[in-house]
mmCIF file of C-alpha atoms in Angstrom:
data_model
loop_
_atom_site.group_PDB
_atom_site.id
_atom_site.type_symbol
_atom_site.label_atom_id
_atom_site.label_comp_id
_atom_site.label_asym_id
_atom_site.label_seq_id
_atom_site.Cartn_x
_atom_site.Cartn_y
_atom_site.Cartn_z
ATOM 1 C CA MET A 1 -25.791 15.985 8.761
ATOM 2 C CA SER A 2 -28.272 13.263 9.325
ATOM 3 C CA HIS A 3 -29.030 11.085 12.623
ATOM 4 C CA GLU A 4 -28.546 7.926 10.598
ATOM 5 C CA GLU A 5 -25.830 5.790 11.585
ATOM 6 C CA ASN A 6 -22.504 6.020 9.571
ATOM 7 C CA ARG A 7 -22.121 4.092 6.374
ATOM 8 C CA HIS A 8 -19.987 1.095 7.009
ATOM 9 C CA MET A 9 -18.083 -1.256 4.552
ATOM 10 C CA ALA A 10 -16.454 -4.660 5.442
ATOM 11 C CA PHE A 11 -14.241 -6.182 3.055
ATOM 12 C CA ILE A 12 -13.447 -10.292 3.180
ATOM 13 C CA CYS A 13 -10.126 -11.082 1.924
ATOM 14 C CA SER A 14 -9.747 -14.520 1.146
ATOM 15 C CA LYS A 15 -7.023 -14.352 -1.646
ATOM 16 C CA GLY A 16 -3.379 -13.766 -0.661
ATOM 17 C CA ASN A 17 -1.799 -13.247 -4.317
ATOM 18 C CA LEU A 18 -0.240 -9.911 -4.660
ATOM 19 C CA ASP A 19 -2.975 -8.617 -7.017
ATOM 20 C CA MET A 20 -5.985 -9.647 -4.715
ATOM 21 C CA ALA A 21 -4.561 -7.964 -1.772
ATOM 22 C CA TYR A 22 -4.698 -4.485 -3.271
ATOM 23 C CA PRO A 23 -8.162 -4.178 -3.830
ATOM 24 C CA ALA A 24 -9.639 -4.111 -0.505
ATOM 25 C CA LEU A 25 -6.817 -1.926 0.759
ATOM 26 C CA ILE A 26 -7.179 0.583 -2.029
ATOM 27 C CA MET A 27 -10.883 0.720 -1.773
ATOM 28 C CA GLY A 28 -10.848 0.392 2.305
ATOM 29 C CA TRP A 29 -8.518 3.744 2.048
ATOM 30 C CA ALA A 30 -11.091 5.607 -0.544
ATOM 31 C CA ALA A 31 -13.684 4.544 1.741
ATOM 32 C CA LEU A 32 -12.175 5.926 4.957
ATOM 33 C CA GLY A 33 -11.257 9.224 2.797
ATOM 34 C CA ASN A 34 -14.870 9.459 2.399
ATOM 35 C CA GLY A 35 -15.734 9.050 6.100
ATOM 36 C CA VAL A 36 -16.951 5.508 5.863
ATOM 37 C CA ASP A 37 -16.310 2.886 8.526
ATOM 38 C CA VAL A 38 -14.006 0.277 7.342
ATOM 39 C CA THR A 39 -13.850 -3.414 8.609
ATOM 40 C CA ILE A 40 -11.712 -6.021 6.756
ATOM 41 C CA PHE A 41 -11.505 -9.876 7.693
ATOM 42 C CA PHE A 42 -8.916 -11.765 6.537
ATOM 43 C CA THR A 43 -9.694 -15.485 5.917
ATOM 44 C CA PHE A 44 -7.978 -18.678 4.110
ATOM 45 C CA TRP A 45 -5.381 -17.458 1.822
ATOM 46 C CA GLY A 46 -6.200 -13.862 2.584
ATOM 47 C CA LEU A 47 -4.296 -14.174 5.890
ATOM 48 C CA ASP A 48 -0.990 -13.936 4.430
ATOM 49 C CA ILE A 49 -1.862 -10.530 3.731
ATOM 50 C CA ILE A 50 -1.627 -9.694 7.441
ATOM 51 C CA ARG A 51 1.154 -12.303 8.190
ATOM 52 C CA LYS A 52 3.997 -10.574 9.467
ATOM 53 C CA LYS A 53 6.268 -13.044 7.520
ATOM 54 C CA TYR A 54 4.641 -12.917 4.176
ATOM 55 C CA MET A 55 2.915 -9.463 3.988
ATOM 56 C CA ASP A 56 5.626 -7.903 2.015
ATOM 57 C CA LYS A 57 6.399 -11.256 0.195
ATOM 58 C CA LEU A 58 3.274 -11.552 -1.480
ATOM 59 C CA GLN A 59 3.389 -13.014 -5.276
ATOM 60 C CA LEU A 60 1.765 -12.672 -8.424
ATOM 61 C CA PRO A 61 2.080 -15.946 -10.381
ATOM 62 C CA PRO A 62 1.256 -15.156 -13.832
ATOM 63 C CA VAL A 63 -0.603 -18.615 -14.755
ATOM 64 C CA GLY A 64 -4.169 -17.866 -15.316
ATOM 65 C CA VAL A 65 -3.679 -14.286 -15.456
ATOM 66 C CA ALA A 66 -5.380 -13.269 -18.799
ATOM 67 C CA GLY A 67 -4.701 -9.743 -18.467
ATOM 68 C CA MET A 68 -0.895 -10.161 -18.030
ATOM 69 C CA ARG A 69 0.311 -8.789 -21.463
ATOM 70 C CA THR A 70 3.503 -7.826 -22.915
ATOM 71 C CA GLY A 71 2.243 -4.222 -22.864
ATOM 72 C CA MET A 72 3.000 -4.098 -19.151
ATOM 73 C CA MET A 73 6.303 -4.490 -19.686
ATOM 74 C CA GLY A 74 6.870 -1.208 -22.073
ATOM 75 C CA VAL A 75 6.895 -3.348 -24.893
ATOM 76 C CA PRO A 76 5.195 -1.807 -28.053
ATOM 77 C CA PHE A 77 3.044 -4.798 -28.763
ATOM 78 C CA ASP A 78 0.487 -5.690 -26.252
ATOM 79 C CA VAL A 79 0.345 -9.154 -26.717
ATOM 80 C CA GLY A 80 -0.685 -12.183 -24.504
ATOM 81 C CA ILE A 81 2.062 -14.215 -22.742
ATOM 82 C CA PRO A 82 1.719 -17.788 -23.429
ATOM 83 C CA GLN A 83 0.347 -19.533 -20.491
ATOM 84 C CA ILE A 84 3.134 -22.228 -20.653
ATOM 85 C CA MET A 85 5.642 -19.484 -19.839
ATOM 86 C CA GLY A 86 4.346 -18.777 -16.760
ATOM 87 C CA VAL A 87 5.044 -21.906 -15.300
ATOM 88 C CA LEU A 88 8.959 -21.376 -16.085
ATOM 89 C CA PRO A 89 11.063 -20.924 -13.110
ATOM 90 C CA GLY A 90 11.726 -17.385 -12.165
ATOM 91 C CA MET A 91 8.464 -16.277 -14.092
ATOM 92 C CA THR A 92 6.369 -15.538 -10.735
ATOM 93 C CA ALA A 93 9.277 -13.461 -9.528
ATOM 94 C CA VAL A 94 9.411 -11.565 -12.704
ATOM 95 C CA ALA A 95 5.665 -10.707 -12.655
ATOM 96 C CA THR A 96 5.733 -9.975 -9.107
ATOM 97 C CA ALA A 97 8.577 -7.564 -9.488
ATOM 98 C CA LEU A 98 6.601 -5.843 -12.359
ATOM 99 C CA MET A 99 3.287 -5.254 -10.278
ATOM 100 C CA ARG A 100 5.586 -3.889 -7.474
ATOM 101 C CA LYS A 101 7.180 -1.433 -9.746
ATOM 102 C CA LYS A 102 3.844 -0.450 -11.325
ATOM 103 C CA MET A 103 2.160 -0.051 -7.954
ATOM 104 C CA ALA A 104 5.191 2.107 -6.609
ATOM 105 C CA GLU A 105 4.883 4.478 -9.407
ATOM 106 C CA LEU A 106 1.648 5.066 -8.732
ATOM 107 C CA GLU A 107 2.596 6.044 -5.157
ATOM 108 C CA VAL A 108 0.960 3.142 -3.785
ATOM 109 C CA PRO A 109 2.693 1.734 -0.821
ATOM 110 C CA PRO A 110 4.181 -1.757 0.232
ATOM 111 C CA ILE A 111 1.434 -3.944 2.012
ATOM 112 C CA SER A 112 2.563 -3.431 5.541
ATOM 113 C CA GLU A 113 2.873 0.285 5.226
ATOM 114 C CA PHE A 114 -0.770 0.378 3.592
ATOM 115 C CA LEU A 115 -2.285 -1.711 6.355
ATOM 116 C CA GLN A 116 -0.406 0.785 9.051
ATOM 117 C CA MET A 117 -2.041 3.616 7.094
ATOM 118 C CA LEU A 118 -5.522 1.894 7.215
ATOM 119 C CA GLN A 119 -5.376 1.005 10.908
ATOM 120 C CA ASP A 120 -4.173 4.666 11.577
ATOM 121 C CA ALA A 121 -7.314 5.995 9.831
ATOM 122 C CA GLY A 122 -9.398 3.944 11.846
ATOM 123 C CA ALA A 123 -9.938 0.633 9.826
ATOM 124 C CA ARG A 124 -10.363 -2.429 12.048
ATOM 125 C CA LEU A 125 -8.526 -5.560 10.903
ATOM 126 C CA TYR A 126 -9.653 -9.300 11.924
ATOM 127 C CA ALA A 127 -7.988 -12.675 11.282
ATOM 128 C CA CYS A 128 -10.406 -15.664 10.627
ATOM 129 C CA LYS A 129 -10.102 -17.957 13.760
ATOM 130 C CA MET A 130 -10.980 -21.219 11.969
ATOM 131 C CA THR A 131 -8.258 -20.449 9.294
ATOM 132 C CA VAL A 132 -5.841 -19.236 11.766
ATOM 133 C CA ASP A 133 -6.730 -22.687 13.829
ATOM 134 C CA MET A 134 -6.285 -24.696 10.834
ATOM 135 C CA MET A 135 -3.166 -23.438 9.615
ATOM 136 C CA GLY A 136 -1.528 -23.566 13.263
ATOM 137 C CA LEU A 137 -0.861 -19.757 13.762
ATOM 138 C CA THR A 138 -1.080 -17.596 16.710
ATOM 139 C CA ARG A 139 -1.751 -13.850 17.379
ATOM 140 C CA GLU A 140 2.102 -13.445 16.984
ATOM 141 C CA ASP A 141 2.075 -14.271 13.476
ATOM 142 C CA PHE A 142 0.214 -11.194 12.691
ATOM 143 C CA MET A 143 0.839 -7.437 12.486
ATOM 144 C CA ASP A 144 -0.280 -5.315 15.605
ATOM 145 C CA GLY A 145 -3.519 -4.258 15.758
ATOM 146 C CA VAL A 146 -4.980 -7.483 14.098
ATOM 147 C CA GLU A 147 -7.600 -9.400 16.359
ATOM 148 C CA ILE A 148 -8.619 -12.870 15.816
ATOM 149 C CA VAL A 149 -12.531 -13.402 15.675
ATOM 150 C CA THR A 150 -14.882 -16.079 14.549
ATOM 151 C CA ALA A 151 -17.037 -15.818 11.512
ATOM 152 C CA GLY A 152 -19.862 -15.312 13.961
ATOM 153 C CA ASP A 153 -18.191 -12.620 15.500
ATOM 154 C CA PHE A 154 -17.683 -10.721 11.992
ATOM 155 C CA ILE A 155 -21.015 -11.233 11.043
ATOM 156 C CA ASP A 156 -22.406 -9.478 14.218
ATOM 157 C CA MET A 157 -19.691 -6.612 13.767
ATOM 158 C CA THR A 158 -21.121 -5.932 10.255
ATOM 159 C CA GLU A 159 -24.759 -5.806 10.964
ATOM 160 C CA GLY A 160 -25.991 -3.379 8.510
ATOM 161 C CA ALA A 161 -22.637 -2.993 6.623
ATOM 162 C CA GLN A 162 -22.038 -3.440 3.044
ATOM 163 C CA ILE A 163 -19.977 -6.586 2.391
ATOM 164 C CA VAL A 164 -17.487 -6.979 -0.657
ATOM 165 C CA PHE A 165 -16.087 -10.151 -0.843
ATOM 166 C CA ILE A 166 -12.570 -10.705 -2.641
ATOM 167 C CA MET B 1 -21.342 36.113 11.328
ATOM 168 C CA SER B 2 -19.532 33.320 9.451
ATOM 169 C CA THR B 3 -22.637 32.571 7.358
ATOM 170 C CA ASP B 4 -22.541 36.025 5.542
ATOM 171 C CA ILE B 5 -19.068 35.481 4.345
ATOM 172 C CA LEU B 6 -20.147 32.012 2.610
ATOM 173 C CA ALA B 7 -22.991 33.716 1.153
ATOM 174 C CA THR B 8 -20.736 35.924 -1.027
ATOM 175 C CA VAL B 9 -18.942 33.200 -2.794
ATOM 176 C CA ALA B 10 -19.983 30.268 -4.946
ATOM 177 C CA PHE B 11 -19.613 26.660 -4.180
ATOM 178 C CA ASP B 12 -20.065 23.496 -6.572
ATOM 179 C CA ASP B 13 -22.404 20.638 -5.789
ATOM 180 C CA GLN B 14 -19.873 19.036 -3.778
ATOM 181 C CA GLY B 15 -19.031 21.992 -1.692
ATOM 182 C CA TYR B 16 -15.909 22.839 -3.584
ATOM 183 C CA LEU B 17 -14.932 26.585 -4.099
ATOM 184 C CA GLN B 18 -16.005 27.747 -7.556
ATOM 185 C CA ASN B 19 -13.522 30.361 -8.102
ATOM 186 C CA PRO B 20 -9.994 30.043 -6.222
ATOM 187 C CA ALA B 21 -9.510 33.677 -6.487
ATOM 188 C CA ASP B 22 -12.270 33.838 -3.825
ATOM 189 C CA TRP B 23 -10.518 31.861 -1.073
ATOM 190 C CA THR B 24 -9.208 34.146 2.106
ATOM 191 C CA PRO B 25 -8.067 32.879 5.547
ATOM 192 C CA GLU B 26 -11.126 34.325 6.802
ATOM 193 C CA LEU B 27 -13.451 32.111 4.345
ATOM 194 C CA ALA B 28 -11.603 29.186 5.575
ATOM 195 C CA GLU B 29 -12.223 29.855 9.034
ATOM 196 C CA ALA B 30 -15.843 30.198 8.293
ATOM 197 C CA LEU B 31 -15.938 26.916 6.009
ATOM 198 C CA ALA B 32 -13.952 25.060 9.025
ATOM 199 C CA ALA B 33 -16.515 26.384 11.295
ATOM 200 C CA GLN B 34 -19.438 25.289 8.980
ATOM 201 C CA GLU B 35 -17.871 21.904 9.359
ATOM 202 C CA GLY B 36 -17.445 21.920 13.109
ATOM 203 C CA ILE B 37 -13.624 22.268 13.207
ATOM 204 C CA GLN B 38 -11.821 25.136 15.212
ATOM 205 C CA LEU B 39 -8.854 25.980 13.153
ATOM 206 C CA THR B 40 -5.633 25.656 15.268
ATOM 207 C CA GLU B 41 -1.971 26.131 14.048
ATOM 208 C CA LYS B 42 -1.511 22.729 13.165
ATOM 209 C CA HIS B 43 -4.964 22.652 10.931
ATOM 210 C CA TRP B 44 -2.988 25.896 9.234
ATOM 211 C CA GLN B 45 0.045 23.898 8.582
ATOM 212 C CA VAL B 46 -1.777 21.230 6.448
ATOM 213 C CA ILE B 47 -3.880 24.015 4.734
ATOM 214 C CA ARG B 48 -0.719 25.958 3.756
ATOM 215 C CA PHE B 49 0.835 22.523 2.420
ATOM 216 C CA CYS B 50 -2.005 21.770 0.498
ATOM 217 C CA ARG B 51 -2.488 25.138 -1.364
ATOM 218 C CA ALA B 52 1.454 25.431 -1.914
ATOM 219 C CA LYS B 53 1.329 21.891 -3.324
ATOM 220 C CA ALA B 54 -1.890 22.560 -5.579
ATOM 221 C CA ALA B 55 -0.127 25.451 -6.755
ATOM 222 C CA GLU B 56 2.989 23.577 -7.625
ATOM 223 C CA THR B 57 0.978 20.569 -9.268
ATOM 224 C CA GLY B 58 -2.286 21.815 -10.074
ATOM 225 C CA LYS B 59 -4.095 19.209 -8.119
ATOM 226 C CA SER B 60 -5.307 18.894 -4.691
ATOM 227 C CA PRO B 61 -2.843 16.735 -2.780
ATOM 228 C CA THR B 62 -3.950 12.952 -1.694
ATOM 229 C CA LEU B 63 -4.305 11.743 2.004
ATOM 230 C CA ARG B 64 -0.604 10.258 1.548
ATOM 231 C CA GLN B 65 0.891 13.220 0.029
ATOM 232 C CA ILE B 66 -0.388 15.574 2.871
ATOM 233 C CA SER B 67 1.243 12.958 5.361
ATOM 234 C CA LEU B 68 4.348 12.528 3.892
ATOM 235 C CA GLY B 69 4.681 16.280 3.038
ATOM 236 C CA THR B 70 3.883 17.703 6.142
ATOM 237 C CA GLY B 71 5.362 14.847 8.330
ATOM 238 C CA ILE B 72 1.983 14.457 10.320
ATOM 239 C CA PRO B 73 0.677 10.994 10.883
ATOM 240 C CA THR B 74 -2.560 9.907 9.252
ATOM 241 C CA LYS B 75 -4.012 9.115 12.810
ATOM 242 C CA GLU B 76 -3.438 12.741 13.750
ATOM 243 C CA LEU B 77 -4.765 14.161 10.171
ATOM 244 C CA PHE B 78 -7.953 11.936 10.947
ATOM 245 C CA GLN B 79 -8.043 13.855 14.145
ATOM 246 C CA LEU B 80 -7.853 17.415 12.910
ATOM 247 C CA PHE B 81 -9.969 16.788 9.989
ATOM 248 C CA PRO B 82 -12.343 13.826 10.782
ATOM 249 C CA LYS B 83 -13.980 11.742 8.131
ATOM 250 C CA GLY B 84 -11.820 12.196 5.272
ATOM 251 C CA PRO B 85 -8.993 14.466 5.835
ATOM 252 C CA ALA B 86 -7.926 15.120 2.156
ATOM 253 C CA LYS B 87 -11.647 16.133 0.936
ATOM 254 C CA ARG B 88 -11.858 18.233 3.902
ATOM 255 C CA VAL B 89 -8.974 20.172 3.689
ATOM 256 C CA ALA B 90 -9.453 20.824 0.076
ATOM 257 C CA ARG B 91 -12.873 22.196 0.662
ATOM 258 C CA ILE B 92 -11.575 24.458 3.549
ATOM 259 C CA ALA B 93 -8.184 25.472 1.504
ATOM 260 C CA GLY B 94 -10.458 26.362 -1.564
ATOM 261 C CA LEU B 95 -8.977 23.753 -3.614
ATOM 262 C CA LYS B 96 -10.254 21.144 -6.144
ATOM 263 C CA LYS B 97 -11.606 17.802 -5.048
ATOM 264 C CA PRO B 98 -8.667 15.378 -4.792
ATOM 265 C CA GLU B 99 -8.505 13.265 -7.724
ATOM 266 C CA GLY B 100 -5.839 10.409 -6.502
ATOM 267 C CA CYS B 101 -6.873 7.263 -4.431
ATOM 268 C CA ILE B 102 -4.166 7.266 -2.088
#
């Protein structure tokens, strides 16, 4: 088509809650499906998304999530859930299970499988070296294919890319 | 030769076949050639699956549905139909643009 360089999108995942893991994975997958190059950089709490031990155990704590209303649970009244309820024991597990169920219904795969699909489709996954060091982690803590790089390396690798910070 | 057959049918502005009834295996060959793809049996396996799935559901299958349905891994699908297998197959197979995100 054209002689220009291929379009490149880079996602920065800085949050590790379940609801903050999906945006980059879904948009990244859509980008790959449109022939766009994809790089995902995981930093701070976002590292949980690629940690073998936690990737399929990400949670959705309901406190502070205004969008979580009863309608999501199939209740006819779509009303907000009082924030104080969110701090009760077990509420995070309930909200997490609900979101997992909703995502599965939409044929969205679990995080580990999704990340493997992204890698198979050509996405490059990087862990932020400073956060890795800060948390005392090593390469072994992460899924296969993840490379640990510095923020400077990431900036070099994404020259000209469109950056999405999540 | 292949350009002749492409001139006989209508496409929408994104390159998807306007009238599904116009599709023939020869047209698929010509469409693939236009995108730089030489169709092999493996390509045809994907095309047949997508056409069958679309006939059943009325929608072009998504990439994940193709992978799960054909048993062909994602990596290989990207080799067979580079840069966006789901959309490419849909175009070559004479189907509508896939709507799903996964």
